[in-house]
Amino acid sequence: MSKILIIDDVFLYQLSLGEIIRDLDGKSEISHVSSLHDGEAALKVAHFDLIIVDIQIQGYTVIDMIDFIGRFSNTNRILIFSLANENVYADRCLIAGAKGFVLKSSQRQQIETAIFTVLSGKRYVSENVHRMLLAAIPVVLPYEPKLVPREKEVMHLVLQGLNTREISHVMKIMESTVCTYRANIFRKLKVKNVKDLATKVRV
């Protein structure tokens, strides 16, 4: 049985999400709160397997919101459920620590997929955001050697915080191929980890 917390200041969204979750798993235990203050109280007394939250409540920024949740919960299964522009906010939410981002205006099936994916411990963004990440402004390297295009794509996704399996899904290539590209990137740029890579590369 999964324990799920919904933080949203619009009651109708709380109800609709609860209905979708119960259809996915009738045994799920769902808690609803309409403010971060009430969310804090809920997080202090219970562990939740999934936290679904709107980032546009009470004037908090994306980072503030996720940091707030992190102070009272040890789960990283945070799904952003929002009307905010996904082209602007989805990657920010992932970088800040959320596991997924789905629009409130999405089709029911897409919302179901987002909930199931994040509850399973994987990342979720829409196909539109996948394409946006792959077509993002190229990474600028202040030195040689240059990376081949596919290595640049992998590097960009690594810097977005995606793991090997997630990159494999986004790029539709084998995980072993992702590992090869990743090793080539580290070798060519003479870095040992993602932190060093982020320091050395200007995005």
CSV table of C-alpha atoms in Angstrom, one decimal, residues 8 10 54 71 94:
chain,number,residue,atom,x,y,z
A,8,ASP,CA,-2.6,21.8,-3.7
A,10,VAL,CA,-7.4,24.1,-5.2
A,54,ASP,CA,1.8,22.5,-7.1
A,71,ARG,CA,13.4,19.4,5.4
A,94,LEU,CA,14.2,18.3,-12.0
